[in-house]
Amino acid sequence: MRVRLEEVARAASVSPKTVSRVLNDEANVSEETRKRVRAAMEELDYRPHPSARSLAGNRSFVVAMLYDNNDNPASTYLAEIQDGVLEACDAHRYSMMVRPLRMRGDDFIRRLDALISDHHPDGVVLTPPITDYAPLLKRLRERNVPYASVSPQSDTSIGVRMDEQAAARAIVEHLLGLGHRRIAHVLGIADHGASRWRLAGYREAMAAAGVPEDPALVVQGAFTFGSGVTAARELFALKQRPTAVFAANDDMATGVMWAAGEYGLKVPQDLSVCGFDDTPLARQLWPALTTVQQPSREMGRIAAQQLLNLLRGRGTGELVQMPFSLQIRGSTARVS
Amino acid sequence: MRVRLEEVARAASVSPKTVSRVLNDEANVSEETRKRVRAAMEELDYRPHPSARSLAGNRSFVVAMLYDNNDNPASTYLAEIQDGVLEACDAHRYSMMVRPLRMRGDDFIRRLDALISDHHPDGVVLTPPITDYAPLLKRLRERNVPYASVSPQSDTSIGVRMDEQAAARAIVEHLLGLGHRRIAHVLGIADHGASRWRLAGYREAMAAAGVPEDPALVVQGAFTFGSGVTAARELFALKQRPTAVFAANDDMATGVMWAAGEYGLKVPQDLSVCGFDDTPLARQLWPALTTVQQPSREMGRIAAQQLLNLLRGRGTGELVQMPFSLQIRGSTARVS
DNA sequence: CTGAAAGCGCTAACAT
DNA sequence: ATGTTAGCGCTTTCAG
């Protein structure tokens, strides 16, 4: 019924071990033998049994994608990363497993240990914000589970990253170029790399343009739509309202636009708004949102690729830098 | 290093097979012995090795969630279902695997076979629209892979379903109750159960209210934002414009609202708009969207549960009916 | 470069 | 109700 390695060996007139060598791209097989074995595999439509491989070889061929299901970014962001990770795993015949993992809670280590013991991933891909959770990284190293990160704050991980600070700076420069000076910023959740980098880019651009920082124009948000609304109300209540708002992500920018409607402010005539991420939502708004495109799917793929390079003994993996690009749309205009 | 079943057996003074029986909740173990073995497992923090279990037992303890990654519904819908499926799998120590599977393409069966041979799922959860793809269902049955579906059209599957037709009827009745008579409907993709049921509910409500059907008011869409915009433009160009639009999902309803803005129509004063699904987007619009809440996460959980009941020999699984609820918000108002 | 033997950790089948 | 034996399909070790 099921074709086994042994039958491939018989068909190719070699020992089972040799077929195994070919299957795993190991050395010490002559090119000719390798070809013959490959042909036999093809011919018989041989599919190695993953459990047998795992058991004997002491590896699972499973990559787990870990995410914080409590205070995580938008679900579409994670869905895109997941798509990319899956694509990379498929390319090397690894399986992907998705695992939520709440950071808060004192049984964190226990839950992490259970995850590792129960599923034996050969490696894990970390997504923000758990990319920088020290107890997690420590435990993964202790248990010898390799990992790669999407947008880590530290330079010591392998994975992928975009220069978010430069991107934030560029988008604020876009606003400055339109004549805006009173530019507000809605912050993301504290400690998230995304929040830090985007604030840093904002400050950098403002400072470079010689605009003194007004603390009243930098307000707290939490990456959600609702927090954007709240933050915007705070800004609109100021004696000197901003003429432009740079929100740390698209969801909050959407909230700002809603609040603008409440206050009778027209976007972009009375207020320019921009976000960050370029979620599908950005194009659906009216006017469409000026934002920074973050290629999440690509980033997921690349992070997984770095991990797989490591797992497959193809080098040590690196921290790849992604380019960014501004999406200038209808929500920003020259100051009136 | 790793605790094995044998050590548990030694600690509990029983044979390995007895431990295995306890592990798998099999019969023929005295309650006393069972307790002693459970205590030993706990004590040693024993974790069965999944691959060993799979190999010996000829089952993988893996459930695959299949989705069409080509013309699928919104990613947030799938993400929520995935969450629910994962929750159910975790509860019974099964692993979940997510697998995209395009319907179109003549190598469909080959890809499905590869998926099964490569990953050996014990069962699969199907999500719309592949819940009703006959070649898929046929092949799964041939290969003896049990499945459960989220919102299948046929009554023969196990899984979960909402009475979408009744829900659609209810929301159209809400519009009728506000005095609307010229109510348009934007269709979803043909053949999708969601499109059929929502149209049927629309017709049912209109007929019951004695409003003759105007074919010009039923226009094609494709579940996307853009298709909603296009459909709405068509409707607004009519000599007799509708006073209300029921779009078959929230994304298209959003498109309708955008198009309304283009035409200078105010929602809800000049036009009432409602959708279906209650995606996060619905609450973020301004005005917020009147829609039908579909508890996707719950539905994913329940579908997976039915499958697991089957896999674990706990009955045969059934097709569970979910209740629906209308979310009346600012986008609908009395006709002026 | 290739092969033979042993065994990964568990469960099926058959005892008792 | 419990134990014994054999083996799932592959890889490891070690020998040539």
XYZ file of C-alpha atoms (C1' of nucleotides) in Angstrom:
704
model
C 0.000 0.000 0.000
C 2.338 2.726 1.189
C 5.719 2.850 -0.533
C 8.592 2.549 1.902
C 12.219 3.419 1.734
C 13.149 -0.243 1.485
C 11.273 -0.647 -1.773
C 13.021 2.335 -3.247
C 16.295 0.725 -2.236
C 15.328 -2.489 -3.955
C 14.249 -0.667 -7.092
C 17.521 1.238 -7.237
C 19.610 -1.786 -6.217
C 21.199 -0.075 -3.257
C 20.943 -0.406 0.508
C 18.302 1.436 2.518
C 20.991 3.553 4.068
C 21.999 4.901 0.697
C 18.459 5.933 -0.085
C 18.365 7.659 3.264
C 21.544 9.517 2.347
C 20.024 10.747 -0.879
C 16.821 11.724 0.870
C 18.719 13.882 3.323
C 21.175 15.330 0.836
C 24.069 13.775 2.671
C 27.561 13.402 1.297
C 29.266 10.167 0.290
C 26.996 9.119 -2.513
C 28.319 9.047 -6.060
C 26.481 11.268 -8.462
C 25.437 8.288 -10.504
C 23.962 6.405 -7.574
C 22.206 9.530 -6.431
C 20.561 9.907 -9.800
C 19.441 6.310 -9.855
C 17.914 6.607 -6.392
C 16.176 9.850 -7.277
C 14.685 8.212 -10.335
C 13.386 5.316 -8.271
C 11.817 7.691 -5.760
C 10.114 9.576 -8.535
C 8.989 6.408 -10.235
C 7.406 4.977 -7.104
C 6.115 8.351 -5.900
C 7.881 7.731 -2.641
C 6.885 9.865 0.371
C 9.004 9.467 3.475
C 6.950 8.925 6.596
C 7.442 12.012 8.749
C 6.976 10.248 12.074
C 9.457 7.547 11.248
C 11.963 10.151 10.179
C 11.406 12.131 13.342
C 11.653 9.191 15.638
C 14.811 7.752 14.195
C 16.498 11.012 13.392
C 15.515 12.844 16.532
C 14.152 15.859 14.731
C 10.592 16.757 13.888
C 10.803 18.774 10.674
C 8.388 21.118 12.341
C 8.773 24.879 12.675
C 6.508 26.583 15.180
C 5.388 30.144 14.648
C 4.874 31.778 18.032
C 2.698 34.801 18.606
C 1.261 36.619 21.571
C -2.490 36.225 21.400
C -3.145 38.764 24.059
C -1.799 42.126 23.090
C -0.798 41.439 19.533
C -0.936 43.610 16.431
C -3.757 43.306 13.908
C -4.739 39.796 12.895
C -4.151 40.551 9.252
C -0.516 41.338 10.033
C -0.049 37.944 11.648
C -1.974 36.184 8.899
C 0.406 37.608 6.323
C 3.474 36.626 8.257
C 2.037 33.158 8.683
C 1.555 32.872 4.942
C 5.181 33.744 4.365
C 6.475 31.335 6.995
C 4.376 28.585 5.517
C 5.736 29.250 2.075
C 9.322 28.936 3.255
C 8.568 25.780 5.235
C 6.873 24.146 2.287
C 9.842 24.856 0.084
C 11.996 22.678 2.316
C 9.356 20.123 3.226
C 9.071 21.296 6.781
C 5.717 21.540 8.523
C 4.548 24.722 10.156
C 2.679 24.844 13.408
C 1.126 28.022 14.768
C 1.140 28.498 18.517
C -0.258 31.354 20.561
C 1.817 32.090 23.647
C 0.781 34.748 26.107
C 3.694 36.588 27.666
C 1.950 37.686 30.802
C 1.199 35.111 33.461
C 3.771 33.610 35.799
C 3.449 30.154 34.324
C 5.017 31.393 31.110
C 8.054 29.127 31.280
C 5.898 26.133 32.081
C 3.715 26.808 29.063
C 6.731 27.263 26.844
C 8.271 24.037 28.121
C 5.039 22.183 27.512
C 4.906 23.515 23.984
C 8.434 22.326 23.288
C 7.965 18.934 24.955
C 4.635 18.302 23.328
C 5.507 19.314 19.804
C 9.305 19.145 19.530
C 9.709 21.923 16.994
C 13.137 21.940 15.381
C 13.011 25.715 15.528
C 10.643 28.598 16.098
C 9.785 31.848 14.360
C 9.014 34.704 16.720
C 6.676 37.562 15.873
C 6.321 40.944 17.583
C 6.073 41.618 20.428
C 7.459 38.352 21.781
C 10.593 38.769 19.693
C 12.131 40.645 22.562
C 10.795 38.899 25.620
C 13.987 38.055 27.488
C 12.708 35.058 29.509
C 11.520 33.480 26.270
C 14.810 33.915 24.458
C 16.710 32.681 27.474
C 14.659 29.529 27.764
C 14.860 28.783 24.053
C 18.629 28.981 24.253
C 18.723 26.798 27.350
C 16.657 24.161 25.625
C 18.662 24.530 22.450
C 15.733 25.504 20.251
C 16.959 27.744 17.413
C 14.820 30.740 16.570
C 14.475 33.511 14.036
C 12.573 36.739 14.555
C 10.399 39.093 12.587
C 11.310 42.674 13.505
C 13.346 42.026 16.641
C 14.687 44.969 18.585
C 17.991 43.367 19.407
C 20.650 42.913 16.754
C 21.619 39.544 18.116
C 18.771 37.531 16.619
C 18.669 36.178 13.124
C 15.580 36.939 11.063
C 14.348 39.979 9.234
C 13.866 43.645 9.909
C 12.828 46.852 8.221
C 14.416 50.192 9.051
C 11.253 51.468 10.685
C 12.934 54.522 12.092
C 14.038 55.679 8.654
C 10.568 54.920 7.297
C 8.892 56.938 10.048
C 11.306 59.758 9.438
C 10.495 59.685 5.737
C 6.766 59.872 6.264
C 7.086 62.766 8.691
C 9.350 64.480 6.180
C 6.556 64.034 3.673
C 4.254 65.960 6.020
C 6.905 68.612 6.616
C 7.315 68.916 2.873
C 3.599 69.709 2.621
C 4.148 72.647 4.907
C 2.957 71.088 8.162
C 4.682 72.138 11.369
C 2.213 71.178 14.080
C 2.504 67.450 13.502
C 1.210 65.133 16.209
C 2.245 61.552 16.868
C 0.089 58.791 18.320
C 2.291 56.251 20.084
C 1.920 52.469 20.017
C 2.165 50.225 23.064
C 5.217 50.983 25.165
C 8.173 48.608 24.814
C 7.160 47.412 21.394
C 9.984 47.959 18.961
C 7.496 49.357 16.486
C 6.515 52.097 18.945
C 10.101 53.028 19.730
C 11.326 53.153 16.176
C 8.384 55.109 14.870
C 8.667 57.681 17.638
C 12.407 57.955 17.062
C 11.850 58.571 13.347
C 9.258 61.225 14.122
C 11.606 63.031 16.472
C 14.488 62.781 14.099
C 12.525 64.335 11.247
C 11.119 67.107 13.411
C 14.517 67.934 14.862
C 16.152 67.926 11.440
C 13.525 70.404 10.247
C 14.208 72.628 13.239
C 10.726 72.222 14.700
C 10.875 72.274 18.506
C 9.184 69.327 20.138
C 5.811 70.020 21.734
C 5.096 67.283 24.317
C 1.355 67.930 24.015
C 1.496 66.645 20.459
C 2.798 63.200 21.394
C -0.018 61.111 22.878
C -0.288 57.539 24.006
C -2.116 54.919 21.946
C -2.264 51.124 21.970
C -2.258 50.110 18.295
C -6.044 49.724 18.293
C -8.708 51.688 16.474
C -10.316 52.751 19.733
C -7.068 54.056 21.167
C -6.637 56.137 18.019
C -10.036 57.730 18.570
C -9.229 58.547 22.176
C -5.819 59.952 21.336
C -7.266 62.116 18.567
C -9.940 63.565 20.838
C -7.176 64.599 23.185
C -5.347 66.290 20.336
C -8.412 68.043 18.952
C -9.184 69.475 22.375
C -5.890 71.360 22.394
C -5.991 75.122 22.045
C -3.576 74.788 19.158
C -4.730 71.801 17.179
C -2.258 69.880 15.028
C -2.629 70.201 11.263
C -1.346 66.680 10.742
C -1.234 63.432 12.689
C 1.215 60.590 12.219
C -0.221 57.516 13.945
C 2.103 54.615 14.708
C -0.098 52.220 12.751
C -2.995 52.160 10.322
C -5.622 51.064 12.815
C -4.944 54.073 15.017
C -4.820 56.338 11.990
C -8.280 55.077 11.132
C -9.409 56.012 14.617
C -7.974 59.476 14.131
C -9.962 59.850 10.921
C -13.132 58.795 12.685
C -12.550 61.315 15.451
C -11.906 63.973 12.822
C -15.380 63.277 11.465
C -16.850 63.739 14.932
C -15.180 67.129 15.212
C -16.264 68.206 11.757
C -12.684 68.199 10.525
C -12.286 67.204 6.893
C -9.427 64.982 5.877
C -7.181 66.073 4.229
C -8.411 69.697 3.935
C -8.444 70.412 7.660
C -6.223 67.606 8.834
C -3.661 65.341 7.214
C -3.440 61.827 8.620
C -0.936 59.091 8.007
C -0.315 55.649 9.412
C 2.112 52.776 9.187
C 1.860 49.182 7.882
C -0.296 49.544 4.771
C -2.931 47.082 5.891
C -5.731 46.347 3.397
C -7.812 48.782 5.426
C -5.610 51.675 4.335
C -6.841 51.489 0.771
C -10.440 51.048 1.820
C -10.717 54.272 3.735
C -12.025 57.411 2.232
C -9.812 59.179 1.620
C -7.278 56.375 1.311
C -4.556 56.477 3.904
C -1.004 57.659 3.326
C 1.190 55.090 5.032
C 4.389 53.060 4.988
C 4.227 49.755 3.270
C 5.550 46.893 5.341
C 5.876 43.668 3.322
C 4.763 41.338 6.109
C 4.392 38.248 4.011
C 7.859 38.607 2.569
C 9.226 39.232 6.015
C 7.655 36.060 7.347
C 9.124 34.109 4.482
C 12.585 35.522 4.944
C 12.630 35.004 8.697
C 11.640 31.367 8.233
C 14.251 30.997 5.532
C 16.984 32.157 7.856
C 15.846 29.675 10.464
C 15.742 26.871 7.919
C 19.222 27.715 6.691
C 20.375 27.175 10.223
C 18.412 23.964 10.727
C 19.601 22.505 7.478
C 23.203 23.335 8.175
C 23.327 25.937 5.423
C 25.244 28.609 7.262
C 24.273 30.380 10.447
C 21.427 32.611 9.293
C 21.503 36.383 9.318
C 19.394 39.411 10.124
C 18.096 40.523 6.737
C 17.206 44.175 6.126
C 14.048 44.924 4.142
C 13.559 48.104 2.116
C 10.482 50.206 2.878
C 8.315 52.328 0.638
C 5.914 55.188 1.276
C 2.369 54.960 -0.034
C 1.256 58.527 -0.576
C -2.544 58.625 -0.842
C -5.424 60.986 -0.321
C -5.280 61.461 3.441
C -2.395 63.899 3.342
C -2.346 67.285 1.641
C -0.647 70.664 1.727
C -1.425 72.627 4.864
C -4.091 75.236 4.260
C 17.148 13.047 29.851
C 13.722 12.602 28.352
C 11.216 10.604 30.408
C 9.874 7.615 28.529
C 6.841 5.492 28.919
C 8.927 2.626 30.249
C 10.074 4.654 33.229
C 6.525 5.564 34.069
C 5.705 1.866 33.959
C 8.530 1.088 36.331
C 7.498 3.865 38.706
C 3.925 2.596 38.770
C 4.957 -1.076 38.850
C 2.992 -1.993 35.761
C 3.842 -3.019 32.229
C 4.428 -0.472 29.482
C 1.263 -1.574 27.770
C -0.809 -0.614 30.781
C 0.666 2.848 30.798
C -0.176 3.064 27.115
C -3.746 2.089 27.925
C -4.054 4.810 30.485
C -2.483 7.333 28.142
C -5.042 6.573 25.474
C -8.037 6.302 27.760
C -8.566 2.696 26.812
C -10.725 0.223 28.687
C -9.568 -2.739 30.721
C -7.596 -0.925 33.370
C -8.805 -0.988 36.950
C -9.569 2.374 38.409
C -6.914 1.894 41.040
C -4.187 1.066 38.559
C -5.250 3.961 36.385
C -4.859 6.339 39.284
C -1.440 4.994 40.176
C -0.251 5.364 36.583
C -1.640 8.875 36.308
C 0.177 9.822 39.482
C 3.437 8.454 38.121
C 2.998 10.396 34.879
C 2.367 13.564 36.800
C 5.259 12.945 39.136
C 7.752 12.395 36.339
C 6.197 15.076 34.121
C 5.920 12.499 31.395
C 5.294 13.732 27.822
C 4.605 11.073 25.235
C 6.717 11.410 22.133
C 4.331 12.337 19.325
C 6.329 10.711 16.553
C 6.655 7.430 18.385
C 2.967 7.423 19.040
C 2.193 8.172 15.423
C 4.533 5.588 14.047
C 3.374 2.759 16.247
C -0.277 3.681 16.336
C -0.612 4.622 12.717
C -2.210 7.958 13.438
C -0.684 11.404 13.558
C -2.733 13.338 16.102
C -2.733 16.111 13.553
C -5.770 17.985 12.280
C -5.277 20.027 9.127
C -7.287 23.154 8.526
C -7.752 23.590 4.786
C -8.555 26.888 3.130
C -8.620 28.238 -0.365
C -5.925 30.883 -0.587
C -7.049 32.153 -3.923
C -10.587 33.421 -3.732
C -11.186 33.233 -0.025
C -13.111 35.491 2.326
C -11.373 38.130 4.421
C -8.224 37.029 6.215
C -9.640 38.032 9.574
C -12.479 35.579 9.097
C -10.029 32.749 8.542
C -7.818 33.887 11.390
C -10.732 33.665 13.771
C -11.751 30.233 12.601
C -8.164 29.123 12.952
C -8.108 30.326 16.531
C -11.183 28.299 17.318
C -9.878 25.160 15.636
C -6.631 25.478 17.522
C -8.447 25.791 20.805
C -10.382 22.594 20.228
C -7.265 20.724 19.105
C -5.316 21.822 22.143
C -8.053 20.616 24.428
C -7.515 17.076 23.168
C -3.758 17.264 22.649
C -4.022 17.228 18.905
C -1.816 19.415 16.739
C -3.239 21.762 14.177
C -1.713 22.338 10.790
C -2.914 25.046 8.428
C -2.802 24.294 4.725
C -3.800 26.501 1.806
C -5.304 24.536 -1.058
C -6.334 26.230 -4.269
C -9.396 24.707 -5.860
C -8.693 25.825 -9.383
C -5.941 24.106 -11.302
C -6.201 20.644 -12.793
C -3.580 19.218 -10.486
C -5.925 19.665 -7.554
C -6.154 15.980 -6.706
C -2.398 15.584 -6.942
C -1.887 18.455 -4.532
C -4.454 17.074 -2.151
C -2.860 13.648 -2.278
C 0.546 15.134 -1.628
C -0.817 16.994 1.355
C -2.270 13.811 2.810
C 0.778 11.676 2.085
C 3.212 14.261 3.371
C 1.421 15.161 6.573
C -0.928 12.283 7.364
C -3.617 14.327 9.067
C -6.046 12.192 11.055
C -8.790 14.516 9.873
C -9.344 17.886 8.239
C -11.450 20.960 8.902
C -12.808 22.601 5.764
C -13.540 26.300 5.492
C -15.651 28.120 2.884
C -15.651 27.921 -0.040
C -13.897 24.557 -0.234
C -16.501 23.027 2.057
C -18.553 22.203 -1.000
C -16.001 21.321 -3.614
C -17.183 17.914 -4.756
C -13.843 16.535 -6.021
C -12.294 17.379 -2.672
C -14.987 15.646 -0.635
C -14.905 12.658 -2.926
C -11.160 12.239 -2.614
C -11.216 12.643 1.149
C -13.760 9.882 1.393
C -11.788 7.655 -0.949
C -8.706 8.113 1.147
C -10.680 7.689 4.338
C -9.794 11.064 5.779
C -12.620 12.269 8.036
C -13.597 15.906 7.756
C -15.787 18.520 9.370
C -16.913 21.745 7.749
C -17.522 25.333 8.695
C -20.703 26.545 6.951
C -21.144 23.756 4.417
C -23.972 23.979 1.927
C -24.803 20.305 2.018
C -26.497 18.770 5.027
C -24.433 15.634 4.767
C -21.269 16.985 6.359
C -20.627 17.227 10.058
C -19.466 20.557 11.420
C -21.162 23.834 12.166
C -23.514 26.197 10.443
C -25.487 29.351 11.048
C -28.915 29.942 9.540
C -27.640 32.625 7.207
C -30.835 32.811 5.261
C -32.866 33.622 8.356
C -30.222 36.151 9.393
C -30.311 37.851 5.994
C -34.058 37.908 6.100
C -33.959 39.502 9.541
C -31.612 42.270 8.497
C -33.688 43.072 5.418
C -36.764 43.096 7.628
C -34.947 45.644 9.774
C -34.608 47.853 6.685
C -38.231 47.298 5.739
C -39.208 48.216 9.280
C -37.436 51.546 8.795
C -39.720 52.243 5.881
C -37.368 51.306 3.044
C -38.837 49.739 -0.063
C -36.190 50.268 -2.706
C -33.645 47.977 -1.085
C -30.733 46.806 -3.200
C -28.627 43.698 -2.697
C -24.960 43.254 -3.600
C -24.241 39.598 -4.268
C -21.167 37.631 -3.224
C -19.259 35.252 -5.466
C -21.541 32.835 -7.265
C -21.694 29.291 -5.866
C -20.570 30.297 -2.409
C -23.128 29.173 0.132
C -22.882 32.569 1.764
C -23.999 34.263 -1.468
C -26.911 31.916 -1.984
C -28.274 32.034 1.527
C -27.984 35.787 1.833
C -29.743 36.338 -1.466
C -32.455 33.866 -0.516
C -33.042 35.677 2.779
C -33.237 39.008 0.964
C -35.816 37.668 -1.452
C -37.798 36.013 1.273
C -38.080 39.228 3.273
C -38.984 41.321 0.250
C -41.615 38.867 -0.895
C -43.111 38.592 2.581
C -43.421 42.379 2.674
C -45.134 42.353 -0.689
C -42.394 44.329 -2.419
C -42.045 43.166 -6.046
C -38.511 42.236 -6.996
C -36.659 44.728 -9.173
C -33.818 42.901 -10.970
C -31.919 46.162 -11.383
C -31.499 46.300 -7.617
C -29.642 42.996 -7.384
C -26.067 43.465 -8.600
C -23.065 41.209 -8.712
C -20.167 41.601 -6.288
C -17.227 39.425 -5.272
C -16.922 39.846 -1.487
C -14.177 42.445 -1.906
C -14.156 46.123 -1.057
C -13.524 47.067 -4.668
C -16.412 45.006 -5.982
C -18.658 46.800 -3.492
C -17.577 50.147 -4.910
C -18.272 49.033 -8.471
C -21.639 47.555 -7.596
C -22.692 50.695 -5.758
C -21.744 52.933 -8.677
C -24.015 50.829 -10.823
C -26.841 51.259 -8.329
C -26.362 54.995 -7.916
C -26.506 55.480 -11.678
C -30.058 54.118 -11.767
C -32.890 56.549 -12.493
C -34.550 55.347 -9.327
C -31.807 54.981 -6.780
C -32.217 52.568 -3.866
C -32.675 54.092 -0.408
C -30.949 51.166 1.244
C -28.310 48.601 0.298
C -27.813 45.190 1.865
C -24.365 43.954 0.872
C -23.590 40.269 1.283
C -20.612 41.022 3.495
C -19.003 43.854 5.440
C -16.164 44.457 3.008
C -18.570 45.130 0.170
C -20.757 47.251 2.446
C -17.662 49.341 3.129
C -17.203 49.762 -0.582
C -20.796 50.903 -0.889
C -20.197 53.510 1.792
C -17.124 54.767 -0.016
C -19.033 55.059 -3.279
C -21.802 56.897 -1.433
C -19.204 59.468 -0.415
C -18.156 59.889 -4.037
C -21.763 60.587 -5.016
C -22.333 63.018 -2.190
C -24.787 60.673 -0.514
C -24.753 60.791 3.251
C -25.052 57.582 5.243
C -27.534 57.020 6.805
C -29.492 60.180 5.921
C -29.547 59.606 2.165
C -28.725 55.930 2.131
C -28.889 53.102 4.639
C -26.200 50.444 4.310
C -25.826 47.110 5.996
C -23.461 44.177 5.694
C -22.906 40.709 7.030
C -20.189 39.106 9.239
C -19.477 41.820 11.798
C -15.784 42.006 11.050
C -13.726 44.354 13.246
C -13.961 46.820 10.383
C -17.705 47.191 10.918
C -17.219 49.014 14.182
C -14.422 51.134 12.818
C -16.411 52.758 10.068
C -18.119 56.045 10.469
C -20.987 55.605 10.853
C -20.555 52.112 12.261
C -22.050 49.396 10.135
C -25.313 47.611 10.842
C -24.579 43.944 10.232
C -25.110 40.328 11.267
C -22.727 38.953 13.800
C -21.174 35.669 12.810
C -19.218 34.042 15.675
C -16.407 32.699 13.514
C -14.100 31.707 16.318
C -16.797 29.708 18.039
C -17.718 28.110 14.768
C -14.142 27.010 14.164
C -13.988 25.536 17.628
C -17.226 23.653 17.248
C -16.392 22.277 13.815
C -13.082 20.968 15.128
C -14.820 19.508 18.142
C -17.181 17.517 15.967
C -14.238 16.168 14.010
C -12.388 15.254 17.181
C -15.432 13.476 18.575
C -15.325 11.324 15.509
C -11.572 10.731 15.651
C -11.660 9.852 19.310
C -14.512 7.462 18.858
C -16.913 9.677 20.790
C -19.912 9.356 18.557
C -20.202 10.269 14.923
C -20.206 14.062 15.043
C -23.080 16.262 14.004
C -23.896 19.452 12.138
C -24.323 22.032 14.890
C -26.578 25.058 14.345
C -25.354 28.429 15.627
C -27.673 31.268 16.608
C -27.180 34.637 14.900
C -27.646 38.170 16.143
C -28.180 41.494 14.412
C -25.875 44.390 15.239
C -27.912 47.517 14.630
C -25.575 50.498 14.330
C -25.429 53.926 12.778
C -25.384 53.054 9.092
C -29.114 52.368 8.887
C -31.912 54.841 9.582
C -35.539 55.562 8.795
C -36.085 56.421 5.174
C -36.439 60.172 4.642
C 31.754 5.634 -1.169
C 28.519 1.792 0.565
C 26.176 -1.553 3.643
C 24.629 -4.410 8.044
C 22.890 -4.272 12.430
C 20.643 -2.031 16.123
C 17.223 0.792 17.899
C 14.364 5.549 18.227
C 9.517 5.293 21.825
C 5.574 3.691 21.348
C 1.303 0.398 20.245
C -0.948 -3.925 17.892
C -1.777 -8.465 18.334
C -1.852 -11.993 20.949
C -1.216 -14.124 25.015
C -2.465 -15.094 30.075
C -7.486 -6.844 33.963
C -2.668 -7.110 32.685
C 1.709 -8.614 30.310
C 4.749 -10.296 26.261
C 6.464 -10.043 21.731
C 7.123 -8.047 17.576
C 7.566 -4.265 14.733
C 5.887 0.712 12.810
C 9.752 3.188 8.832
C 13.299 5.390 9.232
C 18.411 6.835 10.863
C 22.364 6.008 13.669
C 26.587 3.764 14.439
C 30.105 1.299 12.920
C 32.288 -1.782 9.637
C 34.154 -2.400 5.359
